[in-house]
Amino acid sequence: VHAFWHHTKPMPSGAEVVHLIRDFPALYKEWWWNLVVKDPLHVAVETTLLLSLLYMVFIRFNEKGYKDSTKERLSVAEQEELLAEWKENRAPLAPLVESDSGEMPQIVVQSQQGKHLMVTVGQD
């Protein structure tokens, strides 16, 4: 059995716990300043990470990519109106090509070079 599980020191009394809680701010301050003296870069990196985390959690972003919860949500009618407007004004991704029979032609990928494809359109 690991030595960690065998406590030779008795549990602290209530008075000792109160004393530790009361002295915690001073003990923490002393520990923190010793760490600053010993390894200031470590403290700078951890402080920057902690402040960044707090900023991301508690500050509401208005920048692109972040939801602004202060704005009102669109009603269903407004959503439908925007969707209809978008469908009317959108350009096709590729020109529509139909064969003489009215069916969509078969598109076959012949080769690939990086992000480019060589395709043939038709019934060859």
Short mmCIF file of N, CA and C in Angstrom, two decimals:
data_model
loop_
_atom_site.label_atom_id
_atom_site.label_comp_id
_atom_site.label_asym_id
_atom_site.label_seq_id
_atom_site.Cartn_x
_atom_site.Cartn_y
_atom_site.Cartn_z
N VAL A 1 0.85 -1.18 0.00
CA VAL A 1 0.00 0.00 0.00
C VAL A 1 0.89 1.23 0.00
N HIS A 2 0.50 2.20 -0.78
CA HIS A 2 1.28 3.42 -0.93
C HIS A 2 1.32 4.18 0.39
N ALA A 3 2.43 4.83 0.65
CA ALA A 3 2.61 5.55 1.92
C ALA A 3 1.65 6.72 2.03
N PHE A 4 1.13 7.20 0.90
CA PHE A 4 0.20 8.32 0.92
C PHE A 4 -1.05 8.00 1.73
N TRP A 5 -1.47 6.75 1.68
CA TRP A 5 -2.72 6.37 2.34
C TRP A 5 -2.56 6.18 3.84
N HIS A 6 -1.33 6.10 4.33
CA HIS A 6 -1.11 5.93 5.76
C HIS A 6 -0.73 7.27 6.36
N HIS A 7 -1.69 7.93 6.96
CA HIS A 7 -1.44 9.23 7.57
C HIS A 7 -0.90 9.03 8.97
N THR A 8 0.24 9.61 9.24
CA THR A 8 0.78 9.56 10.58
C THR A 8 0.38 10.79 11.36
N LYS A 9 -0.05 11.83 10.63
CA LYS A 9 -0.46 13.08 11.25
C LYS A 9 -1.97 13.04 11.47
N PRO A 10 -2.42 13.39 12.66
CA PRO A 10 -3.87 13.37 12.89
C PRO A 10 -4.56 14.50 12.13
N MET A 11 -5.85 14.35 11.93
CA MET A 11 -6.65 15.38 11.27
C MET A 11 -6.55 16.67 12.08
N PRO A 12 -6.53 17.84 11.40
CA PRO A 12 -6.45 19.10 12.13
C PRO A 12 -7.73 19.35 12.93
N SER A 13 -7.55 20.01 14.04
CA SER A 13 -8.70 20.31 14.89
C SER A 13 -9.48 21.47 14.27
N GLY A 14 -10.64 21.74 14.79
CA GLY A 14 -11.47 22.84 14.30
C GLY A 14 -10.75 24.18 14.41
N ALA A 15 -10.04 24.38 15.52
CA ALA A 15 -9.32 25.64 15.72
C ALA A 15 -8.21 25.78 14.69
N GLU A 16 -7.52 24.66 14.36
CA GLU A 16 -6.47 24.72 13.35
C GLU A 16 -7.04 25.03 11.96
N VAL A 17 -8.20 24.47 11.65
CA VAL A 17 -8.84 24.74 10.35
C VAL A 17 -9.22 26.21 10.25
N VAL A 18 -9.80 26.74 11.32
CA VAL A 18 -10.18 28.16 11.34
C VAL A 18 -8.94 29.02 11.16
N HIS A 19 -7.85 28.66 11.85
CA HIS A 19 -6.59 29.40 11.75
C HIS A 19 -6.06 29.37 10.30
N LEU A 20 -6.11 28.19 9.64
CA LEU A 20 -5.65 28.08 8.26
C LEU A 20 -6.50 28.93 7.32
N ILE A 21 -7.81 28.89 7.51
CA ILE A 21 -8.70 29.69 6.67
C ILE A 21 -8.45 31.18 6.88
N ARG A 22 -8.26 31.58 8.12
CA ARG A 22 -8.03 33.00 8.43
C ARG A 22 -6.70 33.48 7.85
N ASP A 23 -5.67 32.62 7.88
CA ASP A 23 -4.34 33.00 7.41
C ASP A 23 -4.11 32.70 5.93
N PHE A 24 -5.08 32.09 5.26
CA PHE A 24 -4.90 31.70 3.87
C PHE A 24 -4.49 32.87 2.96
N PRO A 25 -5.16 34.05 3.02
CA PRO A 25 -4.74 35.13 2.12
C PRO A 25 -3.26 35.51 2.29
N ALA A 26 -2.79 35.58 3.50
CA ALA A 26 -1.38 35.94 3.74
C ALA A 26 -0.46 34.83 3.25
N LEU A 27 -0.84 33.58 3.50
CA LEU A 27 -0.02 32.45 3.04
C LEU A 27 0.03 32.41 1.51
N TYR A 28 -1.12 32.65 0.87
CA TYR A 28 -1.17 32.65 -0.59
C TYR A 28 -0.33 33.78 -1.15
N LYS A 29 -0.41 34.96 -0.55
CA LYS A 29 0.38 36.11 -1.00
C LYS A 29 1.88 35.80 -0.90
N GLU A 30 2.28 35.22 0.21
CA GLU A 30 3.68 34.87 0.40
C GLU A 30 4.13 33.83 -0.64
N TRP A 31 3.30 32.81 -0.87
CA TRP A 31 3.63 31.79 -1.86
C TRP A 31 3.74 32.41 -3.25
N TRP A 32 2.81 33.30 -3.60
CA TRP A 32 2.79 33.91 -4.93
C TRP A 32 4.02 34.78 -5.15
N TRP A 33 4.37 35.60 -4.17
CA TRP A 33 5.54 36.47 -4.32
C TRP A 33 6.83 35.65 -4.40
N ASN A 34 6.92 34.55 -3.67
CA ASN A 34 8.09 33.66 -3.77
C ASN A 34 8.18 33.06 -5.18
N LEU A 35 7.02 32.72 -5.75
CA LEU A 35 7.01 32.18 -7.11
C LEU A 35 7.41 33.24 -8.12
N VAL A 36 7.00 34.49 -7.91
CA VAL A 36 7.40 35.59 -8.80
C VAL A 36 8.91 35.76 -8.79
N VAL A 37 9.49 35.70 -7.62
CA VAL A 37 10.94 35.85 -7.50
C VAL A 37 11.67 34.65 -8.12
N LYS A 38 11.15 33.45 -7.89
CA LYS A 38 11.80 32.23 -8.35
C LYS A 38 11.66 32.05 -9.87
N ASP A 39 10.47 32.29 -10.43
CA ASP A 39 10.22 32.03 -11.85
C ASP A 39 9.22 33.04 -12.40
N PRO A 40 9.67 34.27 -12.70
CA PRO A 40 8.74 35.31 -13.15
C PRO A 40 8.08 35.01 -14.49
N LEU A 41 8.77 34.32 -15.38
CA LEU A 41 8.17 33.98 -16.68
C LEU A 41 6.97 33.05 -16.49
N HIS A 42 7.10 32.08 -15.61
CA HIS A 42 6.02 31.15 -15.31
C HIS A 42 4.79 31.92 -14.81
N VAL A 43 5.00 32.84 -13.90
CA VAL A 43 3.89 33.64 -13.35
C VAL A 43 3.27 34.51 -14.45
N ALA A 44 4.10 35.08 -15.32
CA ALA A 44 3.58 35.94 -16.39
C ALA A 44 2.70 35.14 -17.36
N VAL A 45 3.16 33.95 -17.73
CA VAL A 45 2.39 33.12 -18.66
C VAL A 45 1.08 32.68 -18.01
N GLU A 46 1.13 32.17 -16.79
CA GLU A 46 -0.09 31.73 -16.12
C GLU A 46 -1.06 32.88 -15.89
N THR A 47 -0.56 34.05 -15.53
CA THR A 47 -1.43 35.21 -15.32
C THR A 47 -2.09 35.62 -16.62
N THR A 48 -1.34 35.60 -17.72
CA THR A 48 -1.90 35.94 -19.03
C THR A 48 -2.99 34.95 -19.42
N LEU A 49 -2.73 33.67 -19.22
CA LEU A 49 -3.73 32.65 -19.54
C LEU A 49 -4.99 32.80 -18.68
N LEU A 50 -4.80 33.06 -17.41
CA LEU A 50 -5.94 33.21 -16.51
C LEU A 50 -6.77 34.44 -16.88
N LEU A 51 -6.11 35.56 -17.15
CA LEU A 51 -6.84 36.77 -17.54
C LEU A 51 -7.56 36.58 -18.88
N SER A 52 -6.93 35.87 -19.81
CA SER A 52 -7.57 35.59 -21.09
C SER A 52 -8.82 34.74 -20.90
N LEU A 53 -8.72 33.74 -20.07
CA LEU A 53 -9.86 32.87 -19.78
C LEU A 53 -11.00 33.66 -19.14
N LEU A 54 -10.68 34.47 -18.15
CA LEU A 54 -11.71 35.28 -17.50
C LEU A 54 -12.35 36.25 -18.49
N TYR A 55 -11.56 36.83 -19.37
CA TYR A 55 -12.09 37.75 -20.37
C TYR A 55 -13.07 37.02 -21.30
N MET A 56 -12.69 35.81 -21.75
CA MET A 56 -13.55 35.06 -22.65
C MET A 56 -14.83 34.60 -21.97
N VAL A 57 -14.76 34.28 -20.70
CA VAL A 57 -15.94 33.77 -19.99
C VAL A 57 -16.90 34.89 -19.62
N PHE A 58 -16.39 36.01 -19.15
CA PHE A 58 -17.27 37.03 -18.57
C PHE A 58 -17.57 38.22 -19.46
N ILE A 59 -16.84 38.41 -20.54
CA ILE A 59 -17.07 39.56 -21.41
C ILE A 59 -17.88 39.08 -22.62
N ARG A 60 -18.93 39.83 -22.94
CA ARG A 60 -19.73 39.49 -24.12
C ARG A 60 -19.07 40.11 -25.35
N PHE A 61 -18.88 39.30 -26.37
CA PHE A 61 -18.24 39.75 -27.59
C PHE A 61 -19.27 40.26 -28.57
N ASN A 62 -18.95 41.33 -29.26
CA ASN A 62 -19.78 41.83 -30.34
C ASN A 62 -19.10 41.61 -31.68
N GLU A 63 -17.94 40.99 -31.66
CA GLU A 63 -17.16 40.79 -32.87
C GLU A 63 -17.74 39.64 -33.67
N LYS A 64 -17.39 39.59 -34.93
CA LYS A 64 -17.85 38.52 -35.81
C LYS A 64 -17.39 37.17 -35.25
N GLY A 65 -18.29 36.23 -35.24
CA GLY A 65 -17.95 34.90 -34.75
C GLY A 65 -18.42 34.64 -33.35
N TYR A 66 -18.84 35.65 -32.63
CA TYR A 66 -19.31 35.46 -31.28
C TYR A 66 -20.77 35.90 -31.19
N LYS A 67 -21.55 35.13 -30.51
CA LYS A 67 -22.97 35.43 -30.39
C LYS A 67 -23.16 36.57 -29.40
N ASP A 68 -23.95 37.53 -29.80
CA ASP A 68 -24.27 38.64 -28.92
C ASP A 68 -25.64 38.38 -28.31
N SER A 69 -25.68 38.01 -27.05
CA SER A 69 -26.94 37.64 -26.42
C SER A 69 -27.81 38.85 -26.12
N THR A 70 -27.30 40.07 -26.32
CA THR A 70 -28.11 41.25 -26.03
C THR A 70 -29.06 41.57 -27.18
N LYS A 71 -28.80 41.03 -28.37
CA LYS A 71 -29.67 41.27 -29.51
C LYS A 71 -30.92 40.40 -29.41
N GLU A 72 -32.00 40.92 -29.96
CA GLU A 72 -33.23 40.14 -29.97
C GLU A 72 -33.16 39.11 -31.09
N ARG A 73 -33.84 38.00 -30.87
CA ARG A 73 -33.88 36.95 -31.88
C ARG A 73 -34.93 37.32 -32.93
N LEU A 74 -34.72 36.82 -34.14
CA LEU A 74 -35.67 37.04 -35.21
C LEU A 74 -36.92 36.19 -34.99
N SER A 75 -38.06 36.74 -35.37
CA SER A 75 -39.28 35.95 -35.31
C SER A 75 -39.26 34.95 -36.46
N VAL A 76 -40.16 33.98 -36.41
CA VAL A 76 -40.23 32.97 -37.46
C VAL A 76 -40.56 33.65 -38.79
N ALA A 77 -41.44 34.63 -38.78
CA ALA A 77 -41.81 35.34 -40.02
C ALA A 77 -40.60 36.07 -40.60
N GLU A 78 -39.80 36.70 -39.75
CA GLU A 78 -38.60 37.41 -40.21
C GLU A 78 -37.58 36.42 -40.79
N GLN A 79 -37.45 35.26 -40.15
CA GLN A 79 -36.54 34.23 -40.65
C GLN A 79 -36.99 33.75 -42.03
N GLU A 80 -38.28 33.50 -42.18
CA GLU A 80 -38.82 33.04 -43.46
C GLU A 80 -38.63 34.09 -44.54
N GLU A 81 -38.82 35.36 -44.19
CA GLU A 81 -38.65 36.45 -45.15
C GLU A 81 -37.20 36.53 -45.63
N LEU A 82 -36.25 36.44 -44.70
CA LEU A 82 -34.83 36.48 -45.08
C LEU A 82 -34.45 35.27 -45.93
N LEU A 83 -34.99 34.10 -45.59
CA LEU A 83 -34.68 32.90 -46.35
C LEU A 83 -35.23 33.00 -47.77
N ALA A 84 -36.45 33.50 -47.91
CA ALA A 84 -37.05 33.66 -49.24
C ALA A 84 -36.25 34.66 -50.07
N GLU A 85 -35.83 35.77 -49.46
CA GLU A 85 -35.04 36.78 -50.15
C GLU A 85 -33.71 36.19 -50.60
N TRP A 86 -33.09 35.39 -49.76
CA TRP A 86 -31.81 34.78 -50.10
C TRP A 86 -31.97 33.80 -51.25
N LYS A 87 -33.04 33.00 -51.22
CA LYS A 87 -33.26 32.02 -52.28
C LYS A 87 -33.50 32.69 -53.63
N GLU A 88 -34.18 33.84 -53.63
CA GLU A 88 -34.46 34.57 -54.87
C GLU A 88 -33.18 35.15 -55.48
N ASN A 89 -32.30 35.66 -54.67
CA ASN A 89 -31.15 36.43 -55.16
C ASN A 89 -29.84 35.64 -55.25
N ARG A 90 -29.85 34.38 -54.88
CA ARG A 90 -28.58 33.63 -54.90
C ARG A 90 -28.22 33.21 -56.31
N ALA A 91 -26.96 33.17 -56.56
CA ALA A 91 -26.46 32.71 -57.86
C ALA A 91 -26.21 31.21 -57.79
N PRO A 92 -26.37 30.50 -58.89
CA PRO A 92 -26.08 29.06 -58.86
C PRO A 92 -24.59 28.82 -58.65
N LEU A 93 -24.28 27.71 -58.03
CA LEU A 93 -22.88 27.37 -57.80
C LEU A 93 -22.18 26.97 -59.09
N ALA A 94 -22.94 26.39 -60.02
CA ALA A 94 -22.40 25.99 -61.32
C ALA A 94 -23.51 26.20 -62.34
N PRO A 95 -23.14 26.47 -63.58
CA PRO A 95 -24.19 26.66 -64.59
C PRO A 95 -24.96 25.36 -64.80
N LEU A 96 -26.25 25.48 -65.05
CA LEU A 96 -27.08 24.31 -65.29
C LEU A 96 -26.84 23.83 -66.71
N VAL A 97 -26.55 22.55 -66.84
CA VAL A 97 -26.29 21.94 -68.14
C VAL A 97 -27.25 20.79 -68.30
N GLU A 98 -28.05 20.82 -69.34
CA GLU A 98 -28.97 19.72 -69.60
C GLU A 98 -28.68 19.14 -70.97
N SER A 99 -28.92 17.86 -71.08
CA SER A 99 -28.73 17.21 -72.38
C SER A 99 -29.99 17.40 -73.22
N ASP A 100 -29.92 16.96 -74.45
CA ASP A 100 -31.06 17.09 -75.35
C ASP A 100 -32.28 16.33 -74.85
N SER A 101 -32.06 15.27 -74.09
CA SER A 101 -33.18 14.46 -73.60
C SER A 101 -33.85 15.06 -72.38
N GLY A 102 -33.29 16.14 -71.83
CA GLY A 102 -33.88 16.77 -70.66
C GLY A 102 -33.36 16.23 -69.35
N GLU A 103 -32.51 15.22 -69.41
CA GLU A 103 -31.93 14.65 -68.20
C GLU A 103 -30.62 15.35 -67.88
N MET A 104 -30.25 15.31 -66.63
CA MET A 104 -28.97 15.87 -66.23
C MET A 104 -27.85 14.97 -66.76
N PRO A 105 -26.80 15.56 -67.33
CA PRO A 105 -25.72 14.74 -67.88
C PRO A 105 -24.89 14.11 -66.77
N GLN A 106 -24.23 13.04 -67.12
CA GLN A 106 -23.35 12.36 -66.18
C GLN A 106 -22.02 13.11 -66.09
N ILE A 107 -21.56 13.35 -64.89
CA ILE A 107 -20.29 14.04 -64.68
C ILE A 107 -19.31 13.02 -64.09
N VAL A 108 -18.16 12.85 -64.76
CA VAL A 108 -17.17 11.86 -64.33
C VAL A 108 -15.86 12.58 -64.02
N VAL A 109 -15.30 12.29 -62.86
CA VAL A 109 -14.00 12.85 -62.48
C VAL A 109 -12.93 12.01 -63.13
N GLN A 110 -12.08 12.64 -63.95
CA GLN A 110 -11.02 11.94 -64.66
C GLN A 110 -9.72 11.92 -63.87
N SER A 111 -9.37 13.06 -63.25
CA SER A 111 -8.13 13.13 -62.48
C SER A 111 -8.22 14.28 -61.48
N GLN A 112 -7.24 14.27 -60.56
CA GLN A 112 -7.16 15.31 -59.54
C GLN A 112 -5.72 15.78 -59.44
N GLN A 113 -5.54 17.11 -59.38
CA GLN A 113 -4.22 17.69 -59.13
C GLN A 113 -4.41 18.73 -58.03
N GLY A 114 -4.02 18.37 -56.82
CA GLY A 114 -4.21 19.29 -55.70
C GLY A 114 -5.69 19.52 -55.46
N LYS A 115 -6.10 20.78 -55.53
CA LYS A 115 -7.51 21.09 -55.29
C LYS A 115 -8.33 21.17 -56.58
N HIS A 116 -7.72 20.84 -57.71
CA HIS A 116 -8.39 20.92 -59.01
C HIS A 116 -8.78 19.52 -59.51
N LEU A 117 -9.97 19.42 -60.11
CA LEU A 117 -10.44 18.18 -60.68
C LEU A 117 -10.56 18.34 -62.19
N MET A 118 -10.25 17.29 -62.94
CA MET A 118 -10.49 17.25 -64.37
C MET A 118 -11.72 16.37 -64.56
N VAL A 119 -12.79 16.93 -65.11
CA VAL A 119 -14.05 16.20 -65.25
C VAL A 119 -14.48 16.20 -66.71
N THR A 120 -15.30 15.20 -67.02
CA THR A 120 -15.96 15.18 -68.32
C THR A 120 -17.46 15.21 -68.06
N VAL A 121 -18.16 15.93 -68.91
CA VAL A 121 -19.60 16.06 -68.77
C VAL A 121 -20.22 15.42 -70.00
N GLY A 122 -21.09 14.47 -69.76
CA GLY A 122 -21.77 13.84 -70.89
C GLY A 122 -21.72 12.34 -70.78
N GLN A 123 -22.26 11.69 -71.80
CA GLN A 123 -22.38 10.24 -71.82
C GLN A 123 -21.29 9.62 -72.68
N ASP A 124 -20.04 9.79 -72.33
CA ASP A 124 -18.94 9.23 -73.14
C ASP A 124 -18.51 7.89 -72.63
#
